[in-house]
mmCIF file of N, CA and C in Angstrom:
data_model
loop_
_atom_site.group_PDB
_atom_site.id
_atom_site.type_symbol
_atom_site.label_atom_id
_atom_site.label_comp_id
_atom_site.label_asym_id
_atom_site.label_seq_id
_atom_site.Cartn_x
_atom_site.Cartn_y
_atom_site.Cartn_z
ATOM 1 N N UNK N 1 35.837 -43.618 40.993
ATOM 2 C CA UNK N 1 35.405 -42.331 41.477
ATOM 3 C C UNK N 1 35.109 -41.429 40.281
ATOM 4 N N UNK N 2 33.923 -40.660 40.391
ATOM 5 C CA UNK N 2 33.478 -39.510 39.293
ATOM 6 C C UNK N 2 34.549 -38.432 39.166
ATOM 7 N N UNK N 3 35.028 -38.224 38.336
ATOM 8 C CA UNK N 3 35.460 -37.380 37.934
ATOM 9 C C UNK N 3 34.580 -35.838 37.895
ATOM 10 N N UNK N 4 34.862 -34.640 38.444
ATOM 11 C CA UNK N 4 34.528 -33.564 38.715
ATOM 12 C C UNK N 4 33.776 -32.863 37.400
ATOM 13 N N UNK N 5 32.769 -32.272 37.344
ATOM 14 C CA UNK N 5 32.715 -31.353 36.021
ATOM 15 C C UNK N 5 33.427 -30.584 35.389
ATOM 16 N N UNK N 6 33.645 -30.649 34.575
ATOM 17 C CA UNK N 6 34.498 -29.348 33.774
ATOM 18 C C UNK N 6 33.579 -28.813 32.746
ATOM 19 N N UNK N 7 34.111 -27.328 32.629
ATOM 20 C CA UNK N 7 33.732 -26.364 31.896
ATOM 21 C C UNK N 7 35.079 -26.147 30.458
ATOM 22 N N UNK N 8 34.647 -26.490 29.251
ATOM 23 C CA UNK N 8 35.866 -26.418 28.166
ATOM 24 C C UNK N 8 35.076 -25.582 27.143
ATOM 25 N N UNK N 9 35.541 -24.281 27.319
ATOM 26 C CA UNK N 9 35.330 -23.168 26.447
ATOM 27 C C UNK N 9 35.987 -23.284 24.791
ATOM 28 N N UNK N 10 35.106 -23.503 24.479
ATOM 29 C CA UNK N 10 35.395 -23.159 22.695
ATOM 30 C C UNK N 10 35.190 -22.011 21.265
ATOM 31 N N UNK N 11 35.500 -21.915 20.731
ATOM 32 C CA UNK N 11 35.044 -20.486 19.974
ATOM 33 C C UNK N 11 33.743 -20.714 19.176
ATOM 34 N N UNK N 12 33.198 -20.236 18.772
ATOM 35 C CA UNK N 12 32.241 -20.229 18.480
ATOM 36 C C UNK N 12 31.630 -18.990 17.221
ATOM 37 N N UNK N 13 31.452 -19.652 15.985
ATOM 38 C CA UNK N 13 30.533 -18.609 14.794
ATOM 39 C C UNK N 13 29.861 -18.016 15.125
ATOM 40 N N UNK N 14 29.888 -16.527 15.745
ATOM 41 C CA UNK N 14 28.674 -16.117 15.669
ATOM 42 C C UNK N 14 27.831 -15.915 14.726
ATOM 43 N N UNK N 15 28.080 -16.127 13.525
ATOM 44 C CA UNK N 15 27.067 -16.403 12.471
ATOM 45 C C UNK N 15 26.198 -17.436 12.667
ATOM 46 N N UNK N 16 27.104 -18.548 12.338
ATOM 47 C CA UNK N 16 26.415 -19.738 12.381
ATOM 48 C C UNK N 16 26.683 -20.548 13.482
ATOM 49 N N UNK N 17 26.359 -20.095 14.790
ATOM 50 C CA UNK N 17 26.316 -21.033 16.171
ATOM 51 C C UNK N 17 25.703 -22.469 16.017
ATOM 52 N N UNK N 18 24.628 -22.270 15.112
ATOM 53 C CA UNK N 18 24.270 -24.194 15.119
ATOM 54 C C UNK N 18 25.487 -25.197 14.462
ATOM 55 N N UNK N 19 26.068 -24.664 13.814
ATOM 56 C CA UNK N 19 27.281 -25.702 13.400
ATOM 57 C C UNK N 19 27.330 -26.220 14.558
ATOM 58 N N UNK N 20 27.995 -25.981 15.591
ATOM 59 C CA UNK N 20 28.792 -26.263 16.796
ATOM 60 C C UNK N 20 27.771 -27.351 17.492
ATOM 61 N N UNK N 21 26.351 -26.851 17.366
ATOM 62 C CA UNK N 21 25.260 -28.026 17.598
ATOM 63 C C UNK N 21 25.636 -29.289 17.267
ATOM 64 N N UNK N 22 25.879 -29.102 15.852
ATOM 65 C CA UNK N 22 26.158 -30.380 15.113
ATOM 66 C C UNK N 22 27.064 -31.480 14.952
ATOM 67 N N UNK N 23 28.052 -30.632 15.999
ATOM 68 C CA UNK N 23 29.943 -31.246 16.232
ATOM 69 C C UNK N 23 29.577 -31.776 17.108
ATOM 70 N N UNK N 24 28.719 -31.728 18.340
ATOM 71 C CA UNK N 24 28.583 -31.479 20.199
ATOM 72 C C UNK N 24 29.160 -32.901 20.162
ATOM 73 N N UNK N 25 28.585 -34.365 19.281
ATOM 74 C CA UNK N 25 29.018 -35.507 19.608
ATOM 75 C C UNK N 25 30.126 -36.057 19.311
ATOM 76 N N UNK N 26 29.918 -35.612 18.218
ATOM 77 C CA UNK N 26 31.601 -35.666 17.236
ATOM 78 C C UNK N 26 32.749 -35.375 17.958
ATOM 79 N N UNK N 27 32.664 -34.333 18.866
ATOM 80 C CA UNK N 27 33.793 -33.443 19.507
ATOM 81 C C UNK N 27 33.520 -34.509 20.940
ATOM 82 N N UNK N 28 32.909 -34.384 21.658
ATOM 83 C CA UNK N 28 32.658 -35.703 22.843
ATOM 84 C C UNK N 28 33.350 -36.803 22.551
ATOM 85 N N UNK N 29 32.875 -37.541 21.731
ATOM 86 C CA UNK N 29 33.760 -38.780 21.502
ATOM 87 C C UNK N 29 34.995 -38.343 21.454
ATOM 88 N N UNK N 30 35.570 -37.804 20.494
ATOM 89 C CA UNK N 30 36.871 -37.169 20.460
ATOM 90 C C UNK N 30 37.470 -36.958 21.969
ATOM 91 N N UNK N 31 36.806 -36.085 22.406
ATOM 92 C CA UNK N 31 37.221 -36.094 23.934
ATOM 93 C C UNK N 31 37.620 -36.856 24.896
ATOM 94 N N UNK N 32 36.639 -37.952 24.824
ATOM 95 C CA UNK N 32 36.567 -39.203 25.973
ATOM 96 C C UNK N 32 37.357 -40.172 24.771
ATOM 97 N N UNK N 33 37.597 -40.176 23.781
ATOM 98 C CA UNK N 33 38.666 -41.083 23.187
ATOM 99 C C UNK N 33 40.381 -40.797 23.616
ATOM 100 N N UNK N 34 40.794 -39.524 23.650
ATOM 101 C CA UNK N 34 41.279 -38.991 23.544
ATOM 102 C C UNK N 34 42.426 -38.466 24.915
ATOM 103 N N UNK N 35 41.237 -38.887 26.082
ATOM 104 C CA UNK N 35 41.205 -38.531 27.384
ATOM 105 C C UNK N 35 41.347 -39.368 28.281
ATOM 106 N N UNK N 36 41.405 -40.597 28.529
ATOM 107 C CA UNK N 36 41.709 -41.373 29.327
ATOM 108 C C UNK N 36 40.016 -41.681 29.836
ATOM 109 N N UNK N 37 39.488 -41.679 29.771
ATOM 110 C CA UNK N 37 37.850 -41.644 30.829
ATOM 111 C C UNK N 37 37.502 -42.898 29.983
ATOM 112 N N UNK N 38 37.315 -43.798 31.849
ATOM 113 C CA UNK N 38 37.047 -44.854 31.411
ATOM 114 C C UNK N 38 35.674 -44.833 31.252
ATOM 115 N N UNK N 39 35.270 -46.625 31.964
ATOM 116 C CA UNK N 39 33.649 -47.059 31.767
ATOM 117 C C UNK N 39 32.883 -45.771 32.636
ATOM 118 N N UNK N 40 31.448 -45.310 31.826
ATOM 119 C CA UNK N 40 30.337 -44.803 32.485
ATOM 120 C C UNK N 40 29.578 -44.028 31.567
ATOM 121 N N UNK N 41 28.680 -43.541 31.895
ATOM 122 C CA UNK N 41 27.847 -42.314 31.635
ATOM 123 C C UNK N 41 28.274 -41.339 30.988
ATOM 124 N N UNK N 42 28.839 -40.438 30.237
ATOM 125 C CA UNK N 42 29.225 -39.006 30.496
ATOM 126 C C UNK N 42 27.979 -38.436 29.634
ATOM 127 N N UNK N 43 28.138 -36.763 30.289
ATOM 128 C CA UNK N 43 26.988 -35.921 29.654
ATOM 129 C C UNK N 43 27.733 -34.699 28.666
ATOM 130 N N UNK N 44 27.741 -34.807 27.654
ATOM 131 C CA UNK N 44 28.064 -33.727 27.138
ATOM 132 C C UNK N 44 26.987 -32.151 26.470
ATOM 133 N N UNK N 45 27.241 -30.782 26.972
ATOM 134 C CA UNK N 45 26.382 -29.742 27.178
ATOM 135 C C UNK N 45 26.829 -28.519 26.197
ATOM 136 N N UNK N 46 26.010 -28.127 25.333
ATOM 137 C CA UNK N 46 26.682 -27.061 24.788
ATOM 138 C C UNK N 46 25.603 -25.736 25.621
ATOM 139 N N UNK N 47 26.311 -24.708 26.270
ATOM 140 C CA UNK N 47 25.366 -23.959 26.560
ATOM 141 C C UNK N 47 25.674 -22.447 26.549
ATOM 142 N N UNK N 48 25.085 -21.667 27.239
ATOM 143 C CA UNK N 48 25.958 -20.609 27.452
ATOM 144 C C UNK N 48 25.777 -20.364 29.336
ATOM 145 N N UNK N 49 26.889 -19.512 29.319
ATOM 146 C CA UNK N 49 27.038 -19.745 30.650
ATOM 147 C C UNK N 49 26.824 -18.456 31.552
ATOM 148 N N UNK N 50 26.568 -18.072 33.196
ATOM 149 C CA UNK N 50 26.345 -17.544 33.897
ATOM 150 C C UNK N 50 27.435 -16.609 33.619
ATOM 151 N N UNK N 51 26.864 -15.316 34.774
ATOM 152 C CA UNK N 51 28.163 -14.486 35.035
ATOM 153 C C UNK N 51 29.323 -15.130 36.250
ATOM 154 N N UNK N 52 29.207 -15.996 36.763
ATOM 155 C CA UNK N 52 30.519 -16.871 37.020
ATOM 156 C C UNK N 52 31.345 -17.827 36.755
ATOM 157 N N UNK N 53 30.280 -18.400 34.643
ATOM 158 C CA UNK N 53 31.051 -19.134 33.933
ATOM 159 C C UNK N 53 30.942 -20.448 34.310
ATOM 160 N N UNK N 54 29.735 -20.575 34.870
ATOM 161 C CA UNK N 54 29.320 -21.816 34.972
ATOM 162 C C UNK N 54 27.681 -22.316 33.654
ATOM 163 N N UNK N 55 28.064 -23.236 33.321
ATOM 164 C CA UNK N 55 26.660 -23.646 32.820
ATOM 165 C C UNK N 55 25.826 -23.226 32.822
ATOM 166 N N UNK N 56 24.571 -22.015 32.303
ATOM 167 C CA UNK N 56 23.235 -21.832 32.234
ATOM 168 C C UNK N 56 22.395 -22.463 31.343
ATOM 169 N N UNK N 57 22.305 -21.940 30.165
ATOM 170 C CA UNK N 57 20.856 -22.558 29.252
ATOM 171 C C UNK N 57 21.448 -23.221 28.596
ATOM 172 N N UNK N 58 20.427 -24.880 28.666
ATOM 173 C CA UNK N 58 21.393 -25.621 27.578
ATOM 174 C C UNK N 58 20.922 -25.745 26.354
ATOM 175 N N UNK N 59 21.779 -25.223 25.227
ATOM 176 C CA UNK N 59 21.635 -25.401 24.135
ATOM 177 C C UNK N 59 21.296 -27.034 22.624
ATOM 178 N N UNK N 60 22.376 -27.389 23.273
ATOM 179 C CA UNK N 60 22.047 -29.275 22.705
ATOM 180 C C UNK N 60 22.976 -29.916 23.862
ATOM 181 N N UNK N 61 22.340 -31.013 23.889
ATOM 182 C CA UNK N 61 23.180 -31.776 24.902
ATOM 183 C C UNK N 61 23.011 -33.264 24.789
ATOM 184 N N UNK N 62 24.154 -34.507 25.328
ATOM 185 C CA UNK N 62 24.051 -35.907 24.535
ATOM 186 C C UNK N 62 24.507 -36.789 25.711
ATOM 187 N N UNK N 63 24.291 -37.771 26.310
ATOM 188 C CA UNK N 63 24.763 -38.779 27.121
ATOM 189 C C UNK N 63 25.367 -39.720 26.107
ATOM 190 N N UNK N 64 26.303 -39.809 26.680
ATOM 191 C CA UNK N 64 26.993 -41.137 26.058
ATOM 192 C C UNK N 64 27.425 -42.099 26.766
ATOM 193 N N UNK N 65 26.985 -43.576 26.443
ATOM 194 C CA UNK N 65 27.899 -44.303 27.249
ATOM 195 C C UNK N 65 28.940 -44.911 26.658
ATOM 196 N N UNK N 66 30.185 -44.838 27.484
ATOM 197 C CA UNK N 66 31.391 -45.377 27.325
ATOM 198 C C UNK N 66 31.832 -46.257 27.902
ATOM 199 N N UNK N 67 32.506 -47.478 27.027
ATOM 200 C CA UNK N 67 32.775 -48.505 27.421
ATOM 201 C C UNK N 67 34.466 -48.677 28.114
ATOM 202 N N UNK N 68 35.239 -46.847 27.890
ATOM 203 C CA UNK N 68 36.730 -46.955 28.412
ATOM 204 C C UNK N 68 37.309 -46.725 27.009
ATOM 205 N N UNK N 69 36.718 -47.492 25.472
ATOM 206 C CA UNK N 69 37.495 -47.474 24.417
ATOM 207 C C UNK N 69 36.966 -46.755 23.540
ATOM 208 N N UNK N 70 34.824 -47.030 23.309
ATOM 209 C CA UNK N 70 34.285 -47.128 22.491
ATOM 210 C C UNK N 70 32.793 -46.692 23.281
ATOM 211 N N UNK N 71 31.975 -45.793 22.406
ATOM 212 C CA UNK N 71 30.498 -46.473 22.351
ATOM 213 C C UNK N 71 29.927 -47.605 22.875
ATOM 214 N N UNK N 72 29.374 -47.659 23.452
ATOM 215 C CA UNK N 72 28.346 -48.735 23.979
ATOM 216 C C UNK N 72 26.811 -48.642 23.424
ATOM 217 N N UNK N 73 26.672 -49.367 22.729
ATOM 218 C CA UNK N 73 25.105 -49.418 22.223
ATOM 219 C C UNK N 73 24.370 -50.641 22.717
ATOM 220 N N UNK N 74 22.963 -50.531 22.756
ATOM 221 C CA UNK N 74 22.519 -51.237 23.795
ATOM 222 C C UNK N 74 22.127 -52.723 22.750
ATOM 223 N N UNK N 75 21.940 -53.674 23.055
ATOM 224 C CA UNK N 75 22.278 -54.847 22.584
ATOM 225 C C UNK N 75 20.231 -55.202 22.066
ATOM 226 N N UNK N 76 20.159 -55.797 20.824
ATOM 227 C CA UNK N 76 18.874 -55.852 20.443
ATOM 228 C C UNK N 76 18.261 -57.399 21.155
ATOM 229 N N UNK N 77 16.719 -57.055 21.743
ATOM 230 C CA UNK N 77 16.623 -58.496 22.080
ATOM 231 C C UNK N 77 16.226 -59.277 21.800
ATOM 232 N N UNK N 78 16.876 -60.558 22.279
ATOM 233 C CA UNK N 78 16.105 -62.221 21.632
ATOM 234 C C UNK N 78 14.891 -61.573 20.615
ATOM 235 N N UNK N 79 14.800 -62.411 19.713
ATOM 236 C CA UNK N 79 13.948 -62.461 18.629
ATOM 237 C C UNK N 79 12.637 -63.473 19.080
ATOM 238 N N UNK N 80 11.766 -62.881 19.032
ATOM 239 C CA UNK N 80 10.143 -63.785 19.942
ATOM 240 C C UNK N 80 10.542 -63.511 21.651
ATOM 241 N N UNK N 81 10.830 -62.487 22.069
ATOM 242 C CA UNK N 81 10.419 -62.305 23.793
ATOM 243 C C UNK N 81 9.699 -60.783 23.891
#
């Protein structure tokens, strides 16, 4: 079963807001390592959010697939097909 969305508020440079661009995957993995979430999809979103603190404009954003432990990268094919 999918696990629900969550919203995980972090601080943020207002100087330099693109740093945080640059973590978005770094900090994901971390997350889903970290977190129990097994095999699937996940989407990770940096954005800013509505006046009820939900998700609006997305800023950078990354799918990852997870294998439960690790990264999943997609496998290169046969050589001559």
């Amino acid at each position: 079963m999918a696990r629900p969305a969550r919203v995980l508020r972090v601080p943020v440079d207002r100087l330099a807001p693109d740093k945080l661009c640059d973590q978005l995957r770094p900090w994901a993995l971390a997350t889903l390592a970290a977190g129990g979430y097994g095999f699937g999809r996940y989407y990770a979103c940096y954005s800013t959010l509505d006046e009820d603190d939900e998700p609006d404009k997305a800023i950078a954003d990354e799918d990852i697939d997870w294998s439960g432990t690790a990264v999943l990268i997609p496998a290169e094919p046969p050589v001559g097909r």
